[in-house]
PDB file of C-alpha atoms in Angstrom:
ATOM      1  CA  MET C   1      -0.006   0.319   0.032  1.00 94.00           C
ATOM      2  CA  ILE C   2       0.863   3.372  -0.700  1.00 95.00           C
ATOM      3  CA  VAL C   3       0.545   5.533   2.468  1.00 96.00           C
ATOM      4  CA  ALA C   4      -1.343   8.515   2.169  1.00 96.00           C
ATOM      5  CA  PRO C   5      -0.433  11.679   4.297  1.00 96.00           C
ATOM      6  CA  ILE C   6      -2.676  12.857   6.376  1.00 96.00           C
ATOM      7  CA  GLN C   7      -2.130  16.708   5.602  1.00 94.00           C
ATOM      8  CA  ASP C   8      -4.217  18.773   8.113  1.00 96.00           C
ATOM      9  CA  SER C   9      -1.954  20.039   9.948  1.00 96.00           C
ATOM     10  CA  LYS C  10      -4.240  20.550  12.853  1.00 97.00           C
ATOM     11  CA  LEU C  11      -5.305  17.377  12.871  1.00 97.00           C
ATOM     12  CA  ASN C  12      -2.205  16.059  12.691  1.00 97.00           C
ATOM     13  CA  THR C  13      -1.593  17.728  16.159  1.00 97.00           C
ATOM     14  CA  HIS C  14      -4.306  16.716  17.434  1.00 97.00           C
ATOM     15  CA  LEU C  15      -3.044  13.040  16.440  1.00 97.00           C
ATOM     16  CA  ASP C  16       0.147  13.586  18.085  1.00 97.00           C
ATOM     17  CA  SER C  17      -1.389  14.276  21.378  1.00 96.00           C
ATOM     18  CA  LEU C  18      -3.398  11.137  21.798  1.00 96.00           C
ATOM     19  CA  PRO C  19      -2.189   7.284  22.839  1.00 95.00           C
ATOM     20  CA  LYS C  20      -1.260   4.769  20.017  1.00 94.00           C
ATOM     21  CA  ASP C  21      -4.325   3.214  18.474  1.00 96.00           C
ATOM     22  CA  GLU C  22      -4.295  -0.518  20.538  1.00 96.00           C
ATOM     23  CA  MET C  23      -6.784  -2.932  21.035  1.00 97.00           C
ATOM     24  CA  LEU C  24      -7.079  -4.699  24.729  1.00 97.00           C
ATOM     25  CA  VAL C  25      -8.339  -8.041  24.254  1.00 97.00           C
ATOM     26  CA  PHE C  26     -10.187  -9.296  27.686  1.00 97.00           C
ATOM     27  CA  VAL C  27     -12.012 -11.798  29.702  1.00 96.00           C
ATOM     28  CA  MET C  28     -14.239 -10.673  32.526  1.00 95.00           C
ATOM     29  CA  ALA C  29     -16.771 -12.449  34.492  1.00 92.00           C
ATOM     30  CA  ASN C  30     -14.930 -15.304  35.539  1.00 91.00           C
ATOM     31  CA  GLY C  31     -14.074 -16.561  32.071  1.00 91.00           C
ATOM     32  CA  ARG C  32     -17.713 -16.370  30.710  1.00 92.00           C
ATOM     33  CA  ILE C  33     -17.387 -13.115  28.312  1.00 94.00           C
ATOM     34  CA  ARG C  34     -14.446 -12.317  26.591  1.00 95.00           C
ATOM     35  CA  GLY C  35     -14.199  -9.104  24.952  1.00 96.00           C
ATOM     36  CA  ALA C  36     -11.963  -6.056  22.981  1.00 97.00           C
ATOM     37  CA  LEU C  37     -11.687  -2.458  23.066  1.00 97.00           C
ATOM     38  CA  PHE C  38     -10.170  -0.561  20.834  1.00 97.00           C
ATOM     39  CA  HIS C  39      -8.652   3.063  20.296  1.00 97.00           C
ATOM     40  CA  GLY C  40      -8.432   3.620  16.318  1.00 97.00           C
ATOM     41  CA  THR C  41      -8.517   7.092  15.553  1.00 98.00           C
ATOM     42  CA  ARG C  42      -5.560   7.158  13.651  1.00 98.00           C
ATOM     43  CA  PHE C  43      -6.879   3.907  12.015  1.00 98.00           C
ATOM     44  CA  VAL C  44      -9.967   5.692  10.623  1.00 98.00           C
ATOM     45  CA  ASN C  45      -8.393   8.642   9.692  1.00 98.00           C
ATOM     46  CA  GLN C  46      -5.944   6.566   7.673  1.00 98.00           C
ATOM     47  CA  MET C  47      -8.681   4.587   6.038  1.00 98.00           C
ATOM     48  CA  ARG C  48     -10.347   8.231   4.850  1.00 98.00           C
ATOM     49  CA  ALA C  49      -6.579   9.526   4.149  1.00 97.00           C
ATOM     50  CA  GLN C  50      -6.232   6.475   1.398  1.00 97.00           C
ATOM     51  CA  HIS C  51      -9.701   6.695   0.054  1.00 97.00           C
ATOM     52  CA  ARG C  52      -9.769  10.401   0.166  1.00 96.00           C
ATOM     53  CA  LEU C  53     -13.697  10.634   1.519  1.00 97.00           C
ATOM     54  CA  GLY C  54     -16.223  13.414   2.559  1.00 96.00           C
ATOM     55  CA  ILE C  55     -17.750  13.296   6.165  1.00 96.00           C
ATOM     56  CA  LEU C  56     -21.130  10.596   5.458  1.00 96.00           C
ATOM     57  CA  GLU C  57     -18.646   8.307   3.603  1.00 97.00           C
ATOM     58  CA  THR C  58     -16.026   8.314   6.349  1.00 97.00           C
ATOM     59  CA  MET C  59     -18.944   7.597   9.088  1.00 97.00           C
ATOM     60  CA  VAL C  60     -20.265   4.782   6.907  1.00 97.00           C
ATOM     61  CA  LEU C  61     -16.958   2.732   6.098  1.00 98.00           C
ATOM     62  CA  GLY C  62     -15.248   4.306   9.652  1.00 98.00           C
ATOM     63  CA  GLN C  63     -17.720   2.070  11.395  1.00 97.00           C
ATOM     64  CA  ALA C  64     -17.643  -1.269   9.405  1.00 98.00           C
ATOM     65  CA  SER C  65     -13.744  -0.880   9.197  1.00 98.00           C
ATOM     66  CA  LEU C  66     -14.031  -0.678  13.333  1.00 98.00           C
ATOM     67  CA  CYS C  67     -16.317  -3.221  13.474  1.00 97.00           C
ATOM     68  CA  GLY C  68     -14.006  -5.228  10.417  1.00 97.00           C
ATOM     69  CA  ALA C  69     -11.027  -4.510  13.727  1.00 98.00           C
ATOM     70  CA  LEU C  70     -13.292  -6.165  16.516  1.00 97.00           C
ATOM     71  CA  LEU C  71     -12.995  -9.488  13.989  1.00 97.00           C
ATOM     72  CA  LEU C  72      -9.592 -10.495  15.007  1.00 97.00           C
ATOM     73  CA  PRO C  73     -10.158 -11.172  18.760  1.00 95.00           C
ATOM     74  CA  THR C  74     -12.289 -13.885  16.993  1.00 93.00           C
ATOM     75  CA  MET C  75     -10.070 -15.708  14.437  1.00 93.00           C
ATOM     76  CA  LYS C  76      -8.046 -18.639  14.856  1.00 88.00           C
ATOM     77  CA  GLY C  77      -4.500 -18.933  13.864  1.00 89.00           C
ATOM     78  CA  ARG C  78      -3.688 -17.915  10.693  1.00 93.00           C
ATOM     79  CA  GLU C  79      -7.136 -16.655   9.391  1.00 96.00           C
ATOM     80  CA  HIS C  80      -8.338 -14.113   6.495  1.00 96.00           C
ATOM     81  CA  ILE C  81     -12.142 -12.632   7.133  1.00 97.00           C
ATOM     82  CA  THR C  82     -13.796 -10.893   3.866  1.00 97.00           C
ATOM     83  CA  TRP C  83     -17.380  -9.254   5.125  1.00 97.00           C
ATOM     84  CA  ARG C  84     -19.665  -8.053   2.423  1.00 97.00           C
ATOM     85  CA  HIS C  85     -22.276  -5.825   3.146  1.00 97.00           C
ATOM     86  CA  GLU C  86     -24.978  -5.300   0.189  1.00 97.00           C
ATOM     87  CA  VAL C  87     -28.207  -3.035   0.777  1.00 96.00           C
ATOM     88  CA  ASN C  88     -30.470  -1.072  -1.153  1.00 95.00           C
ATOM     89  CA  GLY C  89     -29.798   2.195   0.511  1.00 94.00           C
ATOM     90  CA  PRO C  90     -27.982   4.731  -1.474  1.00 95.00           C
ATOM     91  CA  ALA C  91     -24.384   3.680   0.245  1.00 95.00           C
ATOM     92  CA  GLN C  92     -25.442   0.074  -1.384  1.00 96.00           C
ATOM     93  CA  GLY C  93     -22.775  -1.437   1.343  1.00 96.00           C
ATOM     94  CA  PHE C  94     -18.962  -1.795   1.725  1.00 97.00           C
ATOM     95  CA  SER C  95     -16.419  -4.540   1.745  1.00 98.00           C
ATOM     96  CA  VAL C  96     -14.032  -5.306   4.808  1.00 98.00           C
ATOM     97  CA  GLU C  97     -10.979  -7.607   4.997  1.00 98.00           C
ATOM     98  CA  ALA C  98      -9.509  -8.689   8.489  1.00 97.00           C
ATOM     99  CA  ASP C  99      -6.378 -10.446   8.422  1.00 96.00           C
ATOM    100  CA  SER C 100      -5.245 -12.481  11.531  1.00 95.00           C
ATOM    101  CA  GLN C 101      -1.496 -10.655  11.165  1.00 94.00           C
ATOM    102  CA  GLY C 102      -3.456  -7.262  12.455  1.00 94.00           C
ATOM    103  CA  PHE C 103      -4.139  -5.479   9.179  1.00 96.00           C
ATOM    104  CA  VAL C 104      -7.808  -4.166   7.930  1.00 98.00           C
ATOM    105  CA  ARG C 105      -8.567  -2.621   4.292  1.00 97.00           C
ATOM    106  CA  SER C 106     -12.266  -1.953   3.417  1.00 97.00           C
ATOM    107  CA  TYR C 107     -13.827   0.263   0.373  1.00 98.00           C
ATOM    108  CA  LEU C 108     -17.522   1.199  -0.307  1.00 97.00           C
ATOM    109  CA  PHE C 109     -19.387   0.279  -3.072  1.00 97.00           C
ATOM    110  CA  THR C 110     -20.332   3.688  -3.722  1.00 95.00           C
ATOM    111  CA  ASP C 111     -17.694   6.614  -4.034  1.00 89.00           C
ATOM    112  CA  THR C 112     -20.000   8.895  -3.311  1.00 94.00           C
ATOM    113  CA  ILE C 113     -23.166   8.444  -1.042  1.00 95.00           C
ATOM    114  CA  PRO C 114     -26.148  10.605  -2.383  1.00 93.00           C
ATOM    115  CA  VAL C 115     -27.855  12.832   0.153  1.00 91.00           C
ATOM    116  CA  ALA C 116     -31.291  14.459  -0.232  1.00 84.00           C
ATOM    117  CA  GLU C 117     -31.328  17.431   1.977  1.00 85.00           C
ATOM    118  CA  PRO C 118     -29.476  18.085   4.713  1.00 84.00           C
ATOM    119  CA  LEU C 119     -28.503  15.676   7.386  1.00 83.00           C
ATOM    120  CA  LYS C 120     -29.964  16.362  11.164  1.00 83.00           C
ATOM    121  CA  ASN C 121     -28.063  13.409  12.841  1.00 85.00           C
ATOM    122  CA  TRP C 122     -25.930  11.100  12.076  1.00 86.00           C
ATOM    123  CA  ASP C 123     -28.188   8.252  11.808  1.00 89.00           C
ATOM    124  CA  LEU C 124     -27.060   5.860   8.950  1.00 92.00           C
ATOM    125  CA  ALA C 125     -30.209   3.739   8.887  1.00 92.00           C
ATOM    126  CA  PRO C 126     -31.797   5.762   5.911  1.00 92.00           C
ATOM    127  CA  PHE C 127     -28.476   4.906   3.789  1.00 94.00           C
ATOM    128  CA  LEU C 128     -27.968   1.539   4.861  1.00 94.00           C
ATOM    129  CA  GLY C 129     -31.168  -0.052   4.061  1.00 91.00           C
ATOM    130  CA  THR C 130     -31.587  -4.177   4.105  1.00 94.00           C
ATOM    131  CA  GLY C 131     -29.820  -6.548   2.230  1.00 96.00           C
ATOM    132  CA  THR C 132     -27.638  -9.639   2.847  1.00 96.00           C
ATOM    133  CA  MET C 133     -24.127  -9.634   4.656  1.00 96.00           C
ATOM    134  CA  THR C 134     -21.870 -12.700   3.893  1.00 97.00           C
ATOM    135  CA  MET C 135     -18.753 -13.672   5.369  1.00 96.00           C
ATOM    136  CA  THR C 136     -15.914 -15.939   3.738  1.00 97.00           C
ATOM    137  CA  THR C 137     -13.547 -17.134   5.995  1.00 95.00           C
ATOM    138  CA  LEU C 138     -10.520 -18.454   4.940  1.00 94.00           C
ATOM    139  CA  HIS C 139      -7.772 -20.536   7.271  1.00 92.00           C
ATOM    140  CA  ALA C 140      -4.320 -20.950   6.257  1.00 87.00           C
ATOM    141  CA  GLY C 141      -3.420 -24.458   4.492  1.00 86.00           C
ATOM    142  CA  ASP C 142      -7.615 -24.216   3.419  1.00 88.00           C
ATOM    143  CA  LYS C 143      -8.112 -25.301  -0.140  1.00 88.00           C
ATOM    144  CA  PHE C 144     -11.935 -23.590  -0.101  1.00 91.00           C
ATOM    145  CA  PRO C 145     -12.843 -20.848   2.033  1.00 93.00           C
ATOM    146  CA  ARG C 146     -15.888 -21.245   4.053  1.00 93.00           C
ATOM    147  CA  VAL C 147     -18.614 -18.838   3.173  1.00 95.00           C
ATOM    148  CA  SER C 148     -21.805 -17.987   5.310  1.00 95.00           C
ATOM    149  CA  SER C 149     -24.636 -15.482   4.526  1.00 94.00           C
ATOM    150  CA  VAL C 150     -27.604 -13.949   6.642  1.00 95.00           C
ATOM    151  CA  GLU C 151     -29.928 -11.121   5.923  1.00 94.00           C
ATOM    152  CA  ALA C 152     -29.169  -7.568   6.946  1.00 94.00           C
ATOM    153  CA  LYS C 153     -32.174  -6.127   8.244  1.00 92.00           C
ATOM    154  CA  ASN C 154     -31.534  -3.774  10.970  1.00 93.00           C
ATOM    155  CA  LYS C 155     -30.144  -1.125   9.007  1.00 94.00           C
ATOM    156  CA  ASN C 156     -27.178  -0.772  11.553  1.00 95.00           C
ATOM    157  CA  ILE C 157     -23.666  -1.959  10.567  1.00 96.00           C
ATOM    158  CA  ALA C 158     -22.508  -3.047  14.510  1.00 95.00           C
ATOM    159  CA  GLN C 159     -26.124  -4.525  14.939  1.00 95.00           C
ATOM    160  CA  ASP C 160     -26.218  -6.747  11.889  1.00 95.00           C
ATOM    161  CA  LEU C 161     -22.576  -7.945  12.793  1.00 96.00           C
ATOM    162  CA  ALA C 162     -23.872  -9.064  16.106  1.00 94.00           C
ATOM    163  CA  TRP C 163     -27.373 -10.758  13.837  1.00 94.00           C
ATOM    164  CA  TYR C 164     -24.284 -12.875  11.883  1.00 95.00           C
ATOM    165  CA  PHE C 165     -22.916 -14.433  14.815  1.00 94.00           C
ATOM    166  CA  SER C 166     -26.083 -14.717  15.780  1.00 92.00           C
ATOM    167  CA  GLN C 167     -27.254 -16.660  13.456  1.00 92.00           C
ATOM    168  CA  SER C 168     -24.140 -18.605  12.121  1.00 88.00           C
ATOM    169  CA  GLU C 169     -22.257 -19.182  15.018  1.00 85.00           C
ATOM    170  CA  GLN C 170     -24.750 -19.480  17.771  1.00 88.00           C
ATOM    171  CA  ILE C 171     -23.111 -17.266  19.972  1.00 89.00           C
ATOM    172  CA  GLN C 172     -24.591 -14.167  21.993  1.00 90.00           C
ATOM    173  CA  THR C 173     -22.323 -10.797  20.472  1.00 93.00           C
ATOM    174  CA  ALA C 174     -22.538  -7.253  20.446  1.00 94.00           C
ATOM    175  CA  PHE C 175     -20.297  -4.815  18.206  1.00 96.00           C
ATOM    176  CA  ASN C 176     -20.427  -0.973  19.398  1.00 95.00           C
ATOM    177  CA  THR C 177     -18.218   1.834  17.507  1.00 96.00           C
ATOM    178  CA  GLY C 178     -18.332   5.403  17.876  1.00 96.00           C
ATOM    179  CA  ILE C 179     -16.999   7.930  15.637  1.00 97.00           C
ATOM    180  CA  GLN C 180     -16.602  11.279  16.749  1.00 97.00           C
ATOM    181  CA  LEU C 181     -15.846  15.101  14.473  1.00 96.00           C
ATOM    182  CA  ASP C 182     -15.105  18.376  15.507  1.00 96.00           C
ATOM    183  CA  SER C 183     -17.269  21.242  14.376  1.00 94.00           C
ATOM    184  CA  GLU C 184     -15.350  21.113  10.738  1.00 95.00           C
ATOM    185  CA  GLY C 185     -15.341  17.825   9.833  1.00 95.00           C
ATOM    186  CA  ARG C 186     -12.486  16.223  11.609  1.00 97.00           C
ATOM    187  CA  VAL C 187     -12.479  12.524  12.766  1.00 98.00           C
ATOM    188  CA  VAL C 188     -10.947  13.796  16.115  1.00 98.00           C
ATOM    189  CA  GLY C 189     -11.956  10.402  18.476  1.00 97.00           C
ATOM    190  CA  ALA C 190     -12.710   6.739  16.963  1.00 98.00           C
ATOM    191  CA  GLY C 191     -13.115   3.321  18.731  1.00 97.00           C
ATOM    192  CA  GLY C 192     -15.077   0.149  19.143  1.00 97.00           C
ATOM    193  CA  LEU C 193     -16.052  -2.105  21.117  1.00 96.00           C
ATOM    194  CA  PHE C 194     -16.821  -5.981  21.267  1.00 95.00           C
ATOM    195  CA  LEU C 195     -18.273  -8.936  23.524  1.00 95.00           C
ATOM    196  CA  GLN C 196     -19.063 -12.334  23.341  1.00 94.00           C
ATOM    197  CA  MET C 197     -20.592 -14.752  25.837  1.00 91.00           C
ATOM    198  CA  LEU C 198     -18.471 -18.028  26.021  1.00 87.00           C
ATOM    199  CA  PRO C 199     -20.048 -21.073  26.341  1.00 79.00           C
ATOM    200  CA  LEU C 200     -19.713 -23.408  29.199  1.00 72.00           C
ATOM    201  CA  THR C 201     -17.186 -26.419  28.138  1.00 62.00           C
ATOM    202  CA  GLY C 202     -16.833 -29.965  29.967  1.00 50.00           C
ATOM    203  CA  GLY C 203     -19.738 -32.681  30.339  1.00 46.00           C
ATOM    204  CA  THR C 204     -22.572 -33.647  28.028  1.00 48.00           C
ATOM    205  CA  LYS C 205     -25.713 -33.419  30.579  1.00 49.00           C
ATOM    206  CA  ALA C 206     -28.349 -30.738  30.654  1.00 50.00           C
ATOM    207  CA  ARG C 207     -27.534 -27.485  32.176  1.00 49.00           C
ATOM    208  CA  GLU C 208     -28.513 -27.113  35.795  1.00 55.00           C
ATOM    209  CA  PRO C 209     -31.163 -24.457  36.203  1.00 53.00           C
ATOM    210  CA  GLN C 210     -29.272 -22.406  38.464  1.00 53.00           C
ATOM    211  CA  ALA C 211     -26.835 -21.898  35.516  1.00 54.00           C
ATOM    212  CA  ALA C 212     -29.529 -20.849  32.665  1.00 54.00           C
ATOM    213  CA  ASN C 213     -30.764 -18.460  35.327  1.00 56.00           C
ATOM    214  CA  ALA C 214     -26.968 -16.756  36.024  1.00 63.00           C
ATOM    215  CA  ASP C 215     -26.549 -16.723  32.341  1.00 75.00           C
ATOM    216  CA  GLU C 216     -29.587 -14.948  31.440  1.00 79.00           C
ATOM    217  CA  GLY C 217     -29.368 -12.254  34.436  1.00 83.00           C
ATOM    218  CA  LEU C 218     -25.238 -11.819  32.997  1.00 87.00           C
ATOM    219  CA  ILE C 219     -26.390 -11.323  29.434  1.00 83.00           C
ATOM    220  CA  GLU C 220     -29.317  -8.782  30.832  1.00 87.00           C
ATOM    221  CA  ARG C 221     -27.024  -7.089  32.790  1.00 87.00           C
ATOM    222  CA  MET C 222     -24.577  -6.436  29.596  1.00 87.00           C
ATOM    223  CA  GLU C 223     -27.515  -5.288  27.450  1.00 86.00           C
ATOM    224  CA  HIS C 224     -28.368  -3.055  30.306  1.00 86.00           C
ATOM    225  CA  ILE C 225     -24.486  -1.489  30.073  1.00 88.00           C
ATOM    226  CA  PHE C 226     -24.442  -1.750  26.449  1.00 84.00           C
ATOM    227  CA  ALA C 227     -27.558   0.461  26.247  1.00 84.00           C
ATOM    228  CA  THR C 228     -25.859   3.089  28.500  1.00 88.00           C
ATOM    229  CA  LEU C 229     -22.361   3.315  26.882  1.00 89.00           C
ATOM    230  CA  PRO C 230     -20.700   6.874  26.464  1.00 88.00           C
ATOM    231  CA  SER C 231     -19.859   7.571  23.150  1.00 93.00           C
ATOM    232  CA  LEU C 232     -16.694   5.446  22.325  1.00 95.00           C
ATOM    233  CA  GLY C 233     -15.602   8.341  19.724  1.00 96.00           C
ATOM    234  CA  LYS C 234     -15.890  11.126  22.490  1.00 96.00           C
ATOM    235  CA  TYR C 235     -13.425   9.405  24.808  1.00 95.00           C
ATOM    236  CA  CYS C 236     -11.287   8.332  22.549  1.00 96.00           C
ATOM    237  CA  SER C 237     -10.975  12.119  21.583  1.00 96.00           C
ATOM    238  CA  LYS C 238     -10.062  13.017  25.023  1.00 95.00           C
ATOM    239  CA  GLY C 239      -6.782  11.776  24.876  1.00 91.00           C
ATOM    240  CA  ARG C 240      -7.459   9.389  28.084  1.00 90.00           C
ATOM    241  CA  HIS C 241      -6.238   5.226  28.040  1.00 92.00           C
ATOM    242  CA  LEU C 242      -8.443   2.341  27.454  1.00 93.00           C
ATOM    243  CA  GLU C 243      -7.744   0.369  30.541  1.00 94.00           C
ATOM    244  CA  GLU C 244      -9.762   3.563  32.752  1.00 94.00           C
ATOM    245  CA  LEU C 245     -12.849   2.944  30.150  1.00 93.00           C
ATOM    246  CA  LEU C 246     -12.819  -0.407  30.798  1.00 95.00           C
ATOM    247  CA  ASN C 247     -12.461  -0.795  34.406  1.00 94.00           C
ATOM    248  CA  SER C 248     -14.858   2.296  34.682  1.00 93.00           C
ATOM    249  CA  ILE C 249     -17.259   0.220  32.728  1.00 92.00           C
ATOM    250  CA  PHE C 250     -16.795  -3.582  33.710  1.00 93.00           C
ATOM    251  CA  GLY C 251     -15.202  -2.948  36.785  1.00 92.00           C
ATOM    252  CA  GLU C 252     -17.703  -5.132  38.743  1.00 91.00           C
ATOM    253  CA  PHE C 253     -17.247  -8.058  36.530  1.00 94.00           C
ATOM    254  CA  GLU C 254     -13.650  -7.628  37.196  1.00 95.00           C
ATOM    255  CA  PRO C 255     -11.492  -7.504  33.688  1.00 95.00           C
ATOM    256  CA  SER C 256      -8.466  -8.772  32.912  1.00 96.00           C
ATOM    257  CA  VAL C 257      -6.403  -7.637  29.955  1.00 96.00           C
ATOM    258  CA  ALA C 258      -5.092 -10.761  28.331  1.00 95.00           C
ATOM    259  CA  LEU C 259      -3.460  -8.979  25.173  1.00 94.00           C
ATOM    260  CA  ARG C 260      -2.666  -5.917  23.976  1.00 96.00           C
ATOM    261  CA  ARG C 261      -2.374  -5.471  19.845  1.00 95.00           C
ATOM    262  CA  SER C 262      -1.703  -3.428  17.284  1.00 95.00           C
ATOM    263  CA  VAL C 263      -4.039  -2.802  14.183  1.00 97.00           C
ATOM    264  CA  ARG C 264      -3.244  -0.962  11.228  1.00 96.00           C
ATOM    265  CA  TYR C 265      -5.363   0.058   8.216  1.00 97.00           C
ATOM    266  CA  ASP C 266      -2.952  -1.560   5.806  1.00 97.00           C
ATOM    267  CA  CYS C 267      -3.390  -3.037   2.255  1.00 96.00           C
ATOM    268  CA  PRO C 268      -0.424  -5.865   0.708  1.00 94.00           C
ATOM    269  CA  CYS C 269      -1.238  -4.269  -2.634  1.00 94.00           C
ATOM    270  CA  SER C 270       2.373  -3.539  -4.434  1.00 95.00           C
ATOM    271  CA  LYS C 271       3.415  -2.323  -7.782  1.00 93.00           C
ATOM    272  CA  GLU C 272       5.077  -5.433  -8.239  1.00 93.00           C
ATOM    273  CA  THR C 273       1.749  -7.206  -7.705  1.00 92.00           C
ATOM    274  CA  TYR C 274      -0.077  -5.306 -10.326  1.00 93.00           C
ATOM    275  CA  LEU C 275       2.911  -5.669 -12.628  1.00 92.00           C
ATOM    276  CA  THR C 276       2.669  -9.531 -11.838  1.00 91.00           C
ATOM    277  CA  TYR C 277      -1.377  -9.369 -12.809  1.00 91.00           C
ATOM    278  CA  ILE C 278      -1.093  -7.550 -16.123  1.00 90.00           C
ATOM    279  CA  ARG C 279       2.195  -9.656 -17.069  1.00 88.00           C
ATOM    280  CA  SER C 280      -0.337 -12.972 -16.532  1.00 91.00           C
ATOM    281  CA  LEU C 281      -2.418 -11.796 -19.212  1.00 90.00           C
ATOM    282  CA  PRO C 282      -3.123 -12.654 -22.976  1.00 93.00           C
ATOM    283  CA  VAL C 283       0.224 -11.921 -24.857  1.00 91.00           C
ATOM    284  CA  ASP C 284      -2.109  -9.998 -27.172  1.00 90.00           C
ATOM    285  CA  GLU C 285      -3.393  -8.118 -24.260  1.00 88.00           C
ATOM    286  CA  VAL C 286      -0.093  -6.979 -23.280  1.00 88.00           C
ATOM    287  CA  THR C 287       1.281  -6.385 -26.543  1.00 88.00           C
ATOM    288  CA  ASP C 288      -1.600  -3.678 -27.213  1.00 88.00           C
ATOM    289  CA  MET C 289      -0.696  -2.345 -24.234  1.00 86.00           C
ATOM    290  CA  LYS C 290       2.937  -1.686 -24.966  1.00 86.00           C
ATOM    291  CA  LEU C 291       1.683  -0.775 -28.629  1.00 86.00           C
ATOM    292  CA  HIS C 292      -1.319   1.935 -27.850  1.00 84.00           C
ATOM    293  CA  GLY C 293      -0.700   2.779 -24.249  1.00 79.00           C
ATOM    294  CA  PRO C 294      -2.108   4.319 -22.347  1.00 88.00           C
ATOM    295  CA  ASN C 295       1.539   5.419 -20.943  1.00 88.00           C
ATOM    296  CA  PRO C 296       2.069   4.522 -18.055  1.00 91.00           C
ATOM    297  CA  LEU C 297      -0.778   2.693 -17.201  1.00 90.00           C
ATOM    298  CA  HIS C 298      -2.849   3.697 -14.285  1.00 91.00           C
ATOM    299  CA  ILE C 299      -4.089   1.275 -11.854  1.00 92.00           C
ATOM    300  CA  THR C 300      -5.853   1.944  -8.653  1.00 94.00           C
ATOM    301  CA  CYS C 301      -6.481  -0.523  -6.029  1.00 95.00           C
ATOM    302  CA  ARG C 302     -10.461  -1.036  -4.766  1.00 95.00           C
ATOM    303  CA  ASN C 303      -9.277  -2.023  -1.402  1.00 95.00           C
ATOM    304  CA  CYS C 304      -6.947   0.888   0.081  1.00 95.00           C
ATOM    305  CA  GLY C 305      -7.029   3.589  -2.999  1.00 95.00           C
ATOM    306  CA  SER C 306      -3.425   3.372  -3.749  1.00 96.00           C
ATOM    307  CA  GLU C 307      -2.760   4.513  -7.107  1.00 95.00           C
ATOM    308  CA  TYR C 308       0.526   2.993  -8.947  1.00 94.00           C
ATOM    309  CA  LEU C 309       1.758   4.131 -12.418  1.00 93.00           C
ATOM    310  CA  ILE C 310       3.245   1.737 -14.194  1.00 90.00           C
ATOM    311  CA  PRO C 311       5.222   2.221 -17.640  1.00 90.00           C
ATOM    312  CA  VAL C 312       4.774   0.021 -20.531  1.00 88.00           C
ATOM    313  CA  ASP C 313       8.157  -0.914 -20.795  1.00 87.00           C
ATOM    314  CA  GLU C 314       7.984  -2.470 -17.451  1.00 86.00           C
ATOM    315  CA  LEU C 315       5.939  -5.203 -18.636  1.00 84.00           C
TER     316      LEU C 315
END
C-alpha cells in the first residue's frame, strides 16, 4: 500500500496528543465473557486519507472498518475474513477484509453516497437499508473458503454483525462503535467495543437451572451496560487511556487484559503485485498495451485507494 499522508496540520497536532492506537483483548465475569476495546482514531483517519472520503462516507466506512478490526479476536490461527455488506440504501454497502496478522482494509461500493437533504443527525439507517451480509473465512492451508450469509435487516452495521454471529455461529455477541467529529468535520476520536458470551465447556448433561438463570442475568446486565455506554469516539478524542474506560464500565465483572495488540489500516498491494497480474494476461493484450498505451498504466487498488503508475516498458 502507498500510505496516503494526512495533510491537515491541526488534525496531526491533535493525533500526536492522543495515546497510540491499540486494542485491548480481555476476559471477565469468571471467564464467561471475552471482549476487545479498540482505540482507532489514527486507524479511521488513515482509512479516510486512503480513499479521500467525505464526512458521510467516513462515518459509514469508518464504522464498518472498526467492526472489521473487532473481528480480529475471533480469529483462530492464521485466518483471513472478507465481510461483504450489500444493502438497498444509497450507500449500497461495503467490503471489509481483516487478517489475523493485524491489518484491515475496506472500501465502499459507491464512491459518493447521495444525500437528498441536509443531515440532521448521524443516524445511518436511511443510507444503509436492508440486504445481505456474507462472511468468507479462509484459514491457512484451506483449499476452499467457508462462506456463510445472513439477512442484513437492522439498518445498523454493528447490530447486523452481531446478528450474523447469533445466526451463523450461535454465539451471543455485541458490537459498538463511535466516531467523533469536530466542528469542521475532522475525525478527532474513534473507537469500538466487542463482547462475546463464551459457552460453558465440558460434560454432556443438561445445564443446571441455576446456571441458565445466571447466564440470563449476566446477559441482561450486559445489555443494560451496552444501552448506556458513553460515546466511544468522544472518549477516545479526550486522550484518555483504554484501561480507564474498561474498568469504569466493567469493573464489577473484574476484567483482565489478556493481550494488547496493534491494528493498522493496511493493504498488501504493491506495484510488483499488479505487474505480475498484467504480465499474466494473454500475450496479445499485453502487446496491445505496449503499442497503444496508455503510458504509464494508471492502476488504483480498490481495497485501499493506492494509485500505481506502471510504464509500459516494464511489462
